[in-house]
Coordinates of C-alpha atoms in Angstrom, one line a residue:
Chain A
M1 CA -38.4 9.2 11.2
A2 CA -37.5 7.6 7.9
E3 CA -34.6 5.1 7.9
L4 CA -31.9 5.7 5.4
T5 CA -30.3 2.9 3.3
S6 CA -26.7 2.1 4.1
K7 CA -25.5 3.8 1.0
E8 CA -27.5 7.0 1.7
R9 CA -26.3 7.1 5.2
V10 CA -22.7 7.0 4.2
Q11 CA -23.2 9.4 1.3
K12 CA -24.9 11.9 3.6
L13 CA -22.2 11.6 6.2
F14 CA -19.6 12.6 3.7
N15 CA -21.9 15.5 2.6
R16 CA -22.3 16.4 6.2
E17 CA -26.0 16.2 5.9
A18 CA -28.2 15.0 8.8
I19 CA -28.5 11.3 9.1
D20 CA -30.6 8.9 11.2
R21 CA -27.6 7.2 13.0
M22 CA -23.9 6.8 12.6
P23 CA -23.0 4.5 9.8
C24 CA -20.9 1.4 10.8
F25 CA -18.3 1.0 8.1
S26 CA -14.6 1.4 7.3
G27 CA -12.4 2.6 4.5
M28 CA -10.0 -0.3 4.8
G29 CA -10.1 -4.0 4.4
T30 CA -13.3 -5.3 6.1
V31 CA -13.4 -9.1 5.8
V32 CA -14.0 -11.5 8.7
I33 CA -13.2 -15.1 9.1
Q34 CA -16.8 -16.0 9.8
A35 CA -17.7 -15.1 6.3
I36 CA -14.7 -17.0 4.8
R37 CA -15.7 -20.1 6.8
E38 CA -19.4 -19.8 5.8
M39 CA -18.3 -19.7 2.1
G40 CA -16.2 -22.8 2.6
A41 CA -13.2 -20.9 1.2
R42 CA -9.6 -20.4 2.3
F43 CA -8.3 -16.9 3.0
A44 CA -5.4 -17.3 0.5
K45 CA -8.0 -17.9 -2.3
V46 CA -10.1 -14.7 -1.9
H47 CA -7.3 -12.4 -3.3
T48 CA -7.2 -13.8 -6.8
D49 CA -10.8 -14.6 -7.6
P50 CA -13.3 -11.7 -8.1
E51 CA -16.3 -13.7 -7.1
L52 CA -14.7 -14.9 -3.9
M53 CA -13.4 -11.4 -3.1
A54 CA -16.8 -9.8 -3.6
E55 CA -18.7 -12.5 -1.8
S56 CA -16.4 -12.4 1.2
A57 CA -16.8 -8.6 1.4
L58 CA -20.6 -8.7 1.1
K59 CA -21.0 -11.7 3.5
S60 CA -18.8 -10.0 6.1
A61 CA -21.1 -6.9 5.9
E62 CA -24.2 -9.0 5.9
L63 CA -23.2 -11.2 8.9
F64 CA -22.6 -8.2 11.2
G65 CA -24.9 -5.6 9.7
L66 CA -22.2 -3.2 8.3
D67 CA -23.1 -0.3 6.1
G68 CA -20.3 -0.6 3.6
V69 CA -18.1 -3.0 1.7
V70 CA -14.4 -2.5 0.9
V71 CA -12.2 -4.4 -1.5
P72 CA -9.4 -5.6 -2.0
Y73 CA -7.7 -6.7 1.2
D74 CA -4.0 -6.7 0.5
M75 CA -1.6 -3.9 -0.4
A76 CA 0.3 -5.8 -3.1
T77 CA -2.0 -5.3 -6.1
V78 CA -0.1 -2.3 -7.7
A79 CA 3.4 -3.6 -6.9
E80 CA 2.5 -6.9 -8.4
A81 CA 1.3 -5.2 -11.6
W82 CA 4.6 -3.5 -11.7
G83 CA 6.3 -6.8 -11.9
R84 CA 7.4 -7.1 -8.2
G85 CA 5.9 -10.5 -7.8
L86 CA 3.4 -11.8 -5.3
T87 CA 3.5 -14.2 -2.3
L88 CA 0.1 -15.7 -1.5
Y89 CA 1.1 -18.1 1.2
E90 CA -1.3 -20.7 -0.2
D91 CA 0.2 -23.5 1.8
S92 CA 0.0 -21.7 5.2
D93 CA -2.9 -22.5 7.6
D94 CA -2.6 -19.1 9.1
I95 CA -4.2 -15.9 7.9
L96 CA -1.5 -14.1 6.0
Y97 CA -2.1 -11.2 3.6
P98 CA -0.3 -11.4 0.2
T99 CA 3.0 -9.6 0.2
V100 CA 5.5 -8.3 -2.4
P101 CA 8.7 -10.4 -2.5
N102 CA 10.9 -8.4 -4.9
K103 CA 11.7 -4.7 -4.5
W104 CA 13.6 -2.7 -7.0
P105 CA 17.2 -2.5 -5.7
A106 CA 17.7 1.3 -6.4
L107 CA 15.7 4.3 -7.4
E108 CA 17.2 4.3 -10.9
D109 CA 15.8 0.8 -11.5
V110 CA 12.2 1.8 -11.0
D111 CA 10.2 1.3 -14.2
I112 CA 6.4 1.8 -14.0
P113 CA 4.5 0.2 -16.9
D114 CA 2.0 2.6 -18.6
N115 CA -1.1 0.5 -18.6
F116 CA -0.6 -1.1 -15.2
M117 CA -4.3 -0.9 -14.2
A118 CA -4.9 -3.6 -16.7
M119 CA -2.2 -5.9 -15.3
A120 CA -2.0 -8.7 -12.8
R121 CA -4.8 -8.7 -10.2
L122 CA -6.0 -5.1 -10.8
P123 CA -8.7 -6.3 -13.2
V124 CA -9.8 -8.9 -10.6
V125 CA -10.4 -6.0 -8.2
D126 CA -12.3 -4.1 -10.8
K127 CA -14.5 -7.1 -11.4
A128 CA -15.1 -7.4 -7.6
F129 CA -16.2 -3.8 -7.5
E130 CA -18.7 -4.5 -10.3
I131 CA -20.2 -7.3 -8.2
V132 CA -20.3 -5.5 -4.8
K133 CA -21.8 -2.4 -6.4
K134 CA -25.0 -4.4 -7.3
N135 CA -25.7 -4.6 -3.5
G136 CA -27.3 -1.6 -1.7
L137 CA -24.3 -1.0 0.6
A138 CA -21.9 1.8 0.3
V139 CA -18.8 0.8 -1.7
G140 CA -15.4 2.0 -0.6
A141 CA -12.2 1.8 -2.5
W142 CA -8.7 2.5 -1.2
V143 CA -5.3 3.3 -2.6
L144 CA -1.9 3.6 -1.0
G145 CA -0.5 7.0 -0.8
P146 CA 2.6 7.7 -2.8
F147 CA 5.1 7.3 0.0
T148 CA 3.5 4.0 1.3
L149 CA 3.4 2.7 -2.3
A150 CA 7.0 3.6 -2.7
G151 CA 7.7 1.4 0.4
Q152 CA 6.1 -1.5 -1.4
V153 CA 8.5 -1.4 -4.3
I154 CA 11.8 0.0 -2.9
E155 CA 13.6 -0.7 0.3
L156 CA 12.3 1.6 3.0
D157 CA 15.8 2.4 4.2
I158 CA 16.8 3.6 0.7
L159 CA 13.8 5.8 0.7
L160 CA 14.3 7.1 4.3
K161 CA 18.0 7.8 4.1
G162 CA 17.5 9.1 0.6
A163 CA 15.0 11.6 1.8
K164 CA 17.9 13.2 3.8
K165 CA 20.9 12.5 1.5
K166 CA 19.4 12.5 -2.0
K167 CA 16.4 14.7 -1.6
D168 CA 15.9 15.7 -5.2
Q169 CA 16.1 12.1 -6.4
V170 CA 13.6 10.9 -3.8
E171 CA 11.2 13.8 -4.5
A172 CA 11.3 13.1 -8.3
F173 CA 10.6 9.4 -7.6
L174 CA 7.7 10.2 -5.2
G175 CA 6.4 12.5 -8.0
K176 CA 6.1 9.5 -10.3
L177 CA 4.4 7.5 -7.6
T178 CA 2.0 10.3 -7.0
D179 CA 0.9 10.1 -10.7
A180 CA 0.4 6.4 -10.3
T181 CA -1.7 6.8 -7.1
I182 CA -3.8 9.4 -9.0
T183 CA -4.2 7.0 -12.0
Q184 CA -5.4 4.2 -9.7
A185 CA -7.7 6.4 -7.6
K186 CA -9.3 8.1 -10.6
H187 CA -9.8 4.6 -12.1
Y188 CA -11.8 3.6 -9.0
E189 CA -13.7 6.8 -9.1
S190 CA -14.7 6.0 -12.7
L191 CA -16.0 2.6 -11.5
G192 CA -18.6 4.5 -9.4
V193 CA -17.4 3.7 -5.9
D194 CA -19.0 5.9 -3.2
Y195 CA -15.8 7.0 -1.4
I196 CA -12.1 6.5 -1.5
T197 CA -9.5 6.3 1.2
V198 CA -5.9 7.3 0.5
R199 CA -3.8 5.4 3.0
E200 CA -0.4 7.1 3.5
M201 CA 0.0 4.7 6.4
G202 CA 3.8 4.6 6.6
S203 CA 4.2 8.3 7.1
G204 CA 3.3 9.0 10.7
T205 CA 5.7 10.5 13.1
D206 CA 6.9 7.2 14.3
L207 CA 8.9 7.3 11.0
L208 CA 9.1 10.8 9.7
S209 CA 9.5 14.2 11.4
P210 CA 6.7 16.6 11.0
R211 CA 9.1 18.8 9.0
M212 CA 9.8 16.0 6.6
W213 CA 6.1 15.2 6.4
K214 CA 5.4 18.7 5.3
T215 CA 8.0 18.7 2.5
L216 CA 7.9 15.1 1.3
I217 CA 4.3 13.9 2.0
Q218 CA 1.9 16.8 2.1
P219 CA 2.5 18.3 -1.4
N220 CA 1.9 14.9 -3.0
L221 CA -1.3 14.2 -1.0
I222 CA -2.6 17.6 -2.0
K223 CA -2.1 16.6 -5.7
V224 CA -3.9 13.3 -5.1
F225 CA -6.9 14.8 -3.4
E226 CA -7.1 17.7 -5.9
A227 CA -7.5 15.1 -8.7
L228 CA -10.5 13.4 -7.1
S229 CA -14.1 14.5 -7.0
I230 CA -15.8 11.8 -5.0
P231 CA -15.7 11.8 -1.2
K232 CA -12.1 11.1 -0.1
V233 CA -10.5 10.2 3.2
N234 CA -6.9 11.0 4.3
H235 CA -5.9 8.0 6.5
I236 CA -2.6 7.7 8.3
C237 CA -1.9 5.2 11.0
G238 CA 0.6 5.4 13.8
S239 CA 1.5 8.6 15.5
T240 CA -0.5 11.5 14.0
D241 CA -0.9 14.0 16.9
M242 CA 1.9 16.2 15.5
I243 CA 0.7 16.2 11.9
V244 CA -3.1 16.1 12.2
E245 CA -3.5 19.8 11.3
M246 CA -1.3 19.3 8.2
M247 CA -3.3 16.3 7.3
N248 CA -6.4 18.6 7.3
E249 CA -4.7 21.0 4.9
C250 CA -4.4 18.3 2.2
G251 CA -7.9 18.8 0.8
A252 CA -9.6 15.5 1.8
D253 CA -13.3 15.4 2.9
A254 CA -12.4 13.5 6.0
I255 CA -9.4 12.6 8.2
S256 CA -8.9 9.1 9.6
V257 CA -6.5 8.3 12.3
D258 CA -5.7 5.2 14.5
Q259 CA -5.7 4.6 18.2
K260 CA -2.3 6.3 18.7
N261 CA -4.0 9.7 18.0
T262 CA -5.3 11.6 21.0
L263 CA -8.7 12.2 19.3
A264 CA -10.2 14.7 21.7
D265 CA -7.2 16.9 21.2
S266 CA -7.4 16.5 17.4
R267 CA -11.0 17.4 17.5
E268 CA -10.2 20.6 19.4
K269 CA -7.4 21.5 17.0
L270 CA -9.5 20.9 13.9
G271 CA -12.8 22.3 15.1
N272 CA -16.3 20.9 14.7
D273 CA -16.6 21.3 10.9
V274 CA -14.0 18.7 9.9
L275 CA -15.1 15.1 9.4
L276 CA -13.0 13.0 11.7
L277 CA -13.0 9.2 11.6
G278 CA -11.4 6.7 13.9
N279 CA -9.9 5.4 16.1
F280 CA -10.1 2.0 17.8
D281 CA -7.4 -0.7 17.7
P282 CA -9.0 -3.5 15.5
Y283 CA -6.8 -6.3 16.7
G284 CA -6.8 -5.3 20.4
M285 CA -10.6 -4.8 20.5
L286 CA -12.0 -7.4 18.2
C287 CA -9.5 -10.3 18.1
K288 CA -7.6 -10.4 21.4
E289 CA -8.6 -13.3 23.5
E290 CA -8.9 -11.3 26.8
T291 CA -10.9 -8.4 25.4
T292 CA -14.5 -8.5 26.5
P293 CA -17.6 -7.2 24.7
A294 CA -18.0 -4.7 27.6
E295 CA -14.5 -3.3 26.9
V296 CA -15.3 -3.0 23.2
E297 CA -18.5 -1.1 24.1
A298 CA -16.6 1.2 26.3
T299 CA -13.9 1.9 23.7
I300 CA -16.4 2.6 20.9
K301 CA -18.3 4.9 23.2
K302 CA -15.1 6.7 24.0
C303 CA -14.3 7.2 20.3
I304 CA -17.8 8.8 19.9
D305 CA -17.4 10.9 23.0
D306 CA -14.0 12.1 21.9
G307 CA -15.6 13.4 18.8
V308 CA -15.5 11.1 15.8
D309 CA -18.2 11.5 13.1
A310 CA -17.9 7.8 12.3
V311 CA -16.2 5.1 14.3
W312 CA -13.5 3.6 12.0
P313 CA -11.0 0.9 12.9
G314 CA -7.4 2.2 12.9
C315 CA -6.5 -0.2 10.2
D316 CA -7.8 -3.2 8.2
L317 CA -10.0 -5.4 10.4
W318 CA -7.9 -8.4 11.3
P319 CA -10.1 -11.2 9.9
D320 CA -10.0 -13.5 13.0
V321 CA -12.6 -11.4 15.0
K322 CA -14.4 -12.8 18.0
Q323 CA -18.1 -13.0 17.1
E324 CA -19.3 -11.3 20.4
N325 CA -16.8 -8.5 20.2
M326 CA -17.6 -7.7 16.6
E327 CA -21.3 -7.7 17.5
A328 CA -20.6 -5.4 20.4
Y329 CA -18.7 -3.0 18.1
V330 CA -21.5 -2.8 15.5
R331 CA -24.3 -2.6 18.1
T332 CA -22.6 0.2 20.1
V333 CA -21.9 2.3 16.9
K334 CA -25.5 2.0 15.9
E335 CA -27.1 2.7 19.3
Y336 CA -24.6 5.2 20.8
G337 CA -24.2 6.8 17.4
K338 CA -27.8 8.0 17.3
K339 CA -26.8 11.3 18.7
A340 CA -25.3 14.0 16.5
S341 CA -21.6 14.0 16.0
P342 CA -19.5 17.3 15.9
A343 CA -19.7 17.7 12.1
V344 CA -22.9 15.7 11.2
G345 CA -26.4 16.3 12.6
R346 CA -29.2 13.9 13.0
M347 CA -32.6 13.8 11.1
Chain B
M1 CA 47.9 12.3 21.5
A2 CA 44.2 11.8 22.2
T3 CA 43.0 10.5 25.6
K4 CA 40.8 7.5 26.0
E5 CA 37.9 9.8 26.8
E6 CA 38.5 11.8 23.7
I7 CA 38.5 8.8 21.4
L8 CA 35.4 7.4 23.0
E9 CA 33.7 10.8 22.7
K10 CA 34.6 10.9 19.0
L11 CA 33.2 7.5 18.4
K12 CA 30.0 8.5 20.2
E13 CA 29.8 11.8 18.4
A14 CA 30.3 10.1 15.0
V15 CA 27.3 7.8 15.6
V16 CA 25.1 10.6 16.9
E17 CA 26.0 13.0 14.1
Y18 CA 25.9 10.1 11.5
E19 CA 29.3 10.8 10.3
E20 CA 30.6 7.5 8.8
D21 CA 34.1 8.8 8.0
D22 CA 34.6 10.1 11.5
S23 CA 33.4 6.8 12.9
R24 CA 36.0 4.9 10.8
E25 CA 38.7 7.4 11.7
A26 CA 38.0 7.2 15.5
A27 CA 37.7 3.4 15.3
Q28 CA 41.2 3.3 13.8
E29 CA 42.5 5.7 16.4
A30 CA 41.1 3.3 19.1
L31 CA 42.8 0.4 17.5
D32 CA 46.1 2.3 17.3
S33 CA 45.9 3.0 21.1
P34 CA 45.9 -0.5 22.6
D35 CA 47.3 0.9 25.8
L36 CA 44.2 3.1 26.3
M37 CA 41.4 0.7 25.5
T38 CA 40.4 -2.7 24.1
P39 CA 38.4 -2.8 20.8
M40 CA 35.5 -4.1 22.8
E41 CA 35.6 -1.0 25.1
A42 CA 35.6 1.2 22.0
V43 CA 32.5 -0.6 20.7
M44 CA 30.6 -0.7 23.9
D45 CA 31.6 2.7 25.5
G46 CA 32.0 4.5 22.2
L47 CA 29.7 3.3 19.4
A48 CA 27.0 1.6 21.5
A49 CA 27.0 4.6 23.9
G50 CA 26.4 6.8 20.9
M51 CA 23.5 4.6 19.8
E52 CA 22.0 4.9 23.3
E53 CA 22.0 8.7 22.9
V54 CA 20.4 8.2 19.5
G55 CA 17.6 6.3 21.2
R56 CA 17.1 9.1 23.6
L57 CA 16.9 11.6 20.7
Y58 CA 14.4 9.4 19.0
D59 CA 12.3 9.1 22.2
T60 CA 12.2 12.9 22.5
H61 CA 11.3 13.4 18.9
E62 CA 14.5 15.1 18.0
Y63 CA 15.4 12.2 15.7
F64 CA 13.2 10.2 13.5
V65 CA 13.7 6.9 11.6
P66 CA 15.8 8.4 8.7
E67 CA 18.3 9.8 11.2
V68 CA 18.4 6.6 13.2
L69 CA 19.2 4.6 10.0
M70 CA 22.0 6.9 9.2
C71 CA 23.3 6.7 12.8
A72 CA 23.2 2.9 12.4
D73 CA 25.3 3.2 9.2
A74 CA 27.9 5.3 11.1
L75 CA 27.9 2.7 13.9
Y76 CA 28.6 -0.1 11.4
A77 CA 31.4 1.9 9.7
G78 CA 33.3 1.9 13.0
L79 CA 32.2 -1.6 14.0
D80 CA 33.5 -3.1 10.8
I81 CA 37.0 -1.8 11.7
L82 CA 36.9 -2.8 15.4
R83 CA 35.2 -6.2 15.2
P84 CA 37.9 -8.3 13.6
H85 CA 40.1 -7.3 16.5
I86 CA 37.8 -8.3 19.3
S87 CA 39.1 -11.6 20.7
K88 CA 36.5 -14.2 21.7
E89 CA 37.8 -13.8 25.2
D90 CA 37.4 -10.1 25.1
A91 CA 33.8 -10.5 23.9
K92 CA 33.5 -12.5 27.1
M93 CA 31.0 -14.9 25.5
K94 CA 30.4 -17.0 22.5
A95 CA 26.7 -16.6 22.2
Q96 CA 24.7 -17.1 19.0
V97 CA 21.4 -15.8 17.9
V98 CA 19.0 -16.8 15.1
I99 CA 17.1 -13.7 13.9
G100 CA 14.5 -12.9 11.3
S101 CA 11.2 -11.3 10.4
I102 CA 8.5 -13.9 10.4
Q103 CA 6.5 -15.3 7.5
G104 CA 4.0 -12.8 6.1
D105 CA 6.2 -9.9 7.2
V106 CA 8.3 -8.1 4.6
H107 CA 9.4 -5.3 7.0
D108 CA 13.0 -5.5 8.3
I109 CA 14.0 -2.1 9.7
G110 CA 13.1 -3.2 13.2
K111 CA 14.8 -6.5 12.7
N112 CA 17.9 -4.9 11.4
L113 CA 18.2 -2.6 14.3
V114 CA 17.9 -5.5 16.8
K115 CA 20.5 -7.4 14.7
M116 CA 22.8 -4.4 15.1
M117 CA 22.6 -4.7 18.9
F118 CA 23.7 -8.3 18.7
D119 CA 26.5 -7.4 16.3
V120 CA 27.6 -4.7 18.7
A121 CA 27.7 -7.2 21.6
G122 CA 29.9 -9.5 19.5
W123 CA 27.4 -12.3 19.1
E124 CA 27.4 -14.7 16.1
V125 CA 24.3 -13.7 14.2
H126 CA 22.4 -16.0 11.9
D127 CA 20.2 -13.7 10.0
L128 CA 17.4 -15.5 8.2
G129 CA 16.2 -12.3 6.5
R130 CA 12.5 -11.5 6.2
D131 CA 9.3 -13.3 5.4
V132 CA 10.9 -16.4 7.0
P133 CA 8.8 -19.6 7.1
L134 CA 8.2 -20.7 10.7
E135 CA 10.0 -24.0 10.5
Q136 CA 13.2 -22.3 9.4
F137 CA 13.6 -20.6 12.8
V138 CA 13.3 -24.0 14.4
E139 CA 15.7 -25.7 12.0
K140 CA 18.3 -23.1 12.3
Q141 CA 18.1 -23.1 16.1
L142 CA 18.6 -26.8 16.2
E143 CA 21.4 -26.7 13.7
T144 CA 23.4 -24.0 15.4
D145 CA 22.3 -24.7 19.0
S146 CA 21.8 -20.9 19.4
E147 CA 21.1 -19.5 22.8
V148 CA 18.6 -17.0 21.5
V149 CA 16.0 -16.9 18.7
A150 CA 14.9 -13.3 18.0
M151 CA 11.8 -12.9 15.9
S152 CA 10.4 -9.7 14.6
A153 CA 6.8 -9.2 13.7
M154 CA 5.6 -5.8 12.6
M155 CA 2.1 -6.8 11.8
T156 CA -0.8 -8.5 13.6
T157 CA -0.7 -11.1 10.9
T158 CA 2.6 -12.5 12.0
M159 CA 2.1 -12.2 15.7
L160 CA 0.2 -15.4 15.7
G161 CA 2.9 -17.3 13.8
M162 CA 5.3 -16.4 16.6
K163 CA 3.3 -18.4 19.1
K164 CA 3.8 -21.5 16.9
V165 CA 7.5 -21.0 16.6
I166 CA 7.9 -20.6 20.3
Q167 CA 6.0 -23.8 20.9
M168 CA 8.0 -25.7 18.3
I169 CA 11.4 -24.5 19.7
K170 CA 10.5 -25.0 23.3
E171 CA 9.3 -28.5 22.7
K172 CA 12.7 -29.4 21.3
N173 CA 14.9 -27.1 23.3
P174 CA 13.3 -25.7 26.5
D175 CA 16.4 -23.7 27.4
C176 CA 16.5 -21.6 24.3
L177 CA 15.6 -18.0 25.0
I178 CA 13.2 -16.3 22.7
M179 CA 13.0 -12.6 22.0
L180 CA 10.1 -11.0 20.3
G181 CA 10.5 -7.7 18.5
G182 CA 11.9 -5.5 21.3
A183 CA 10.5 -7.4 24.2
P184 CA 12.7 -8.0 27.2
V185 CA 14.5 -11.2 27.5
T186 CA 12.7 -13.7 29.6
R187 CA 12.1 -17.4 29.9
D188 CA 8.4 -16.9 30.4
V189 CA 6.7 -17.7 27.1
A190 CA 3.4 -16.3 28.2
N191 CA 5.0 -12.9 29.2
L192 CA 6.9 -12.9 26.0
F193 CA 3.9 -13.3 23.9
G194 CA 2.0 -10.7 25.8
A195 CA 4.8 -8.2 25.2
D196 CA 3.4 -6.4 22.3
G197 CA 0.1 -7.0 20.6
Y198 CA 0.1 -4.6 17.7
A199 CA 3.1 -2.7 16.4
E200 CA 1.9 -1.5 13.0
S201 CA 4.6 1.0 12.3
A202 CA 8.4 0.7 12.4
G203 CA 8.4 3.2 15.2
N204 CA 7.9 0.9 18.1
A205 CA 10.6 -1.5 16.8
V206 CA 13.1 1.4 16.5
S207 CA 12.5 2.6 20.0
E208 CA 12.5 -0.9 21.5
G209 CA 15.4 -2.1 19.4
I210 CA 17.6 0.7 20.6
K211 CA 16.6 0.1 24.2
M212 CA 17.8 -3.4 23.8
I213 CA 21.4 -2.3 24.1
S214 CA 21.2 -2.1 27.8
R215 CA 19.0 -5.2 28.1
L216 CA 21.6 -7.1 26.2
R217 CA 24.3 -5.8 28.5
E218 CA 22.3 -7.1 31.5
F219 CA 21.6 -10.3 29.7
Q220 CA 25.3 -10.9 29.1
A221 CA 26.1 -10.1 32.7
G222 CA 23.4 -12.7 33.6
M223 CA 24.9 -15.4 31.3
K224 CA 28.3 -14.7 32.6
S225 CA 27.3 -15.3 36.2
E226 CA 25.2 -18.4 35.3
G227 CA 28.1 -19.9 33.3

């Protein structure tokens, strides 16, 4: 049996063609502290330098044998390009992701620059894609969904209360952000990435009712996915049991959910033709002091038995992974993932 | 003239139905009826009781975060009228709390809901805001000698920072109580830290924050008996 390259394995998975084994990859930030240490770099530095960003992604994949690389690692790139500032926490010894310090005070103040993809660190990310693409691994890009992006640039409570009290205004605002999300996603598509994950992470039913999700989130996600022609993943974290069927109506090639989703039920609701990705807790499994490799193995096996087509972490990998737990995760995906999954056969 | 029960019910209803004007009106009615109830009773058995009902509605998926935020606005509408009239004695305690979202965390919905619970209980609240450097919690606690430090962390990133703040505060002031997110009040640091490993969304904080009303009541009862 011929062994596929990492890139082929991921591409075939998205095409639902038979593969040799389940690829071990993610659609979200996948950088580990072991790689940063080996580079002699500091975490705060990898977000602003394309070489460090690319190298840390590639080295993380190489150290643990992952099939894909994903950049960037923080959610502030677009908001920063829109003039909302950036906090890098360069003086902190802890691992802190960059954040956005200044939100627009009101919906009326929002002013999105035309050529934002050429501003702030977005060209840094482009350069990092250029570097990681030269490797044989699958390359994943991600963008925030319109609602989550909105939460980066405007106070969430304005948005949430506005969704009830100023529905038209909030809908018009989200329409603008949908255009921005499409601009960014299409830009990454033009750079030749292999797949793209749209992370509408703040929209689970911990926050919004299924009814509000249908009127406020779904129409915009449909527009985003319609605009893209490469493999695309609809990712939402938090509670998704009540909206997983609506997620599947958005037109993505795959659905990704986190550990709060009852995956076996979702598989049953969606049937065996839908690509389903998920759903282990990256912090709890890979970083938590008490979690043993045996527990990691059991959790990964459960994800596969519940019916995922590829095991994805529920969110970004938290960089401070335990070596032996990370190894157990990758090993189990590769070994236990030799059998066919519901939507993807084996060679 | 309205009875005590009717006024309390109106306050509760105003919070549950997120009617800010009704909340103000009922709060004024409570103030105008000093023979029927104290302002503190109006807060605890009217507004706070309404928020407890909101918590129930949230848990049963009838309400989601947008509704909870609007209910909180209605609660504050009434509270702003009642609070100036609550005497220190009536509040039965003079406790202070330092509260904030920890460095690296720009979320504050959860923190604000927890803050609301302290406001309801009549505490003096020192709100440091969000993305607060670790040392600031320690400095503010020492400066104010606050009984409680409440830290919110919505993301894994910031969970680890909390451990450091707890150590720094406990070194200097072992009696200070530390609350993490919506965790129960306890003096056991290890238990505190094990309270919640990974609360990615605001949902957990909302639910826990609301549940804190009753915990705060128990806590106040405890402090009263200790003091």
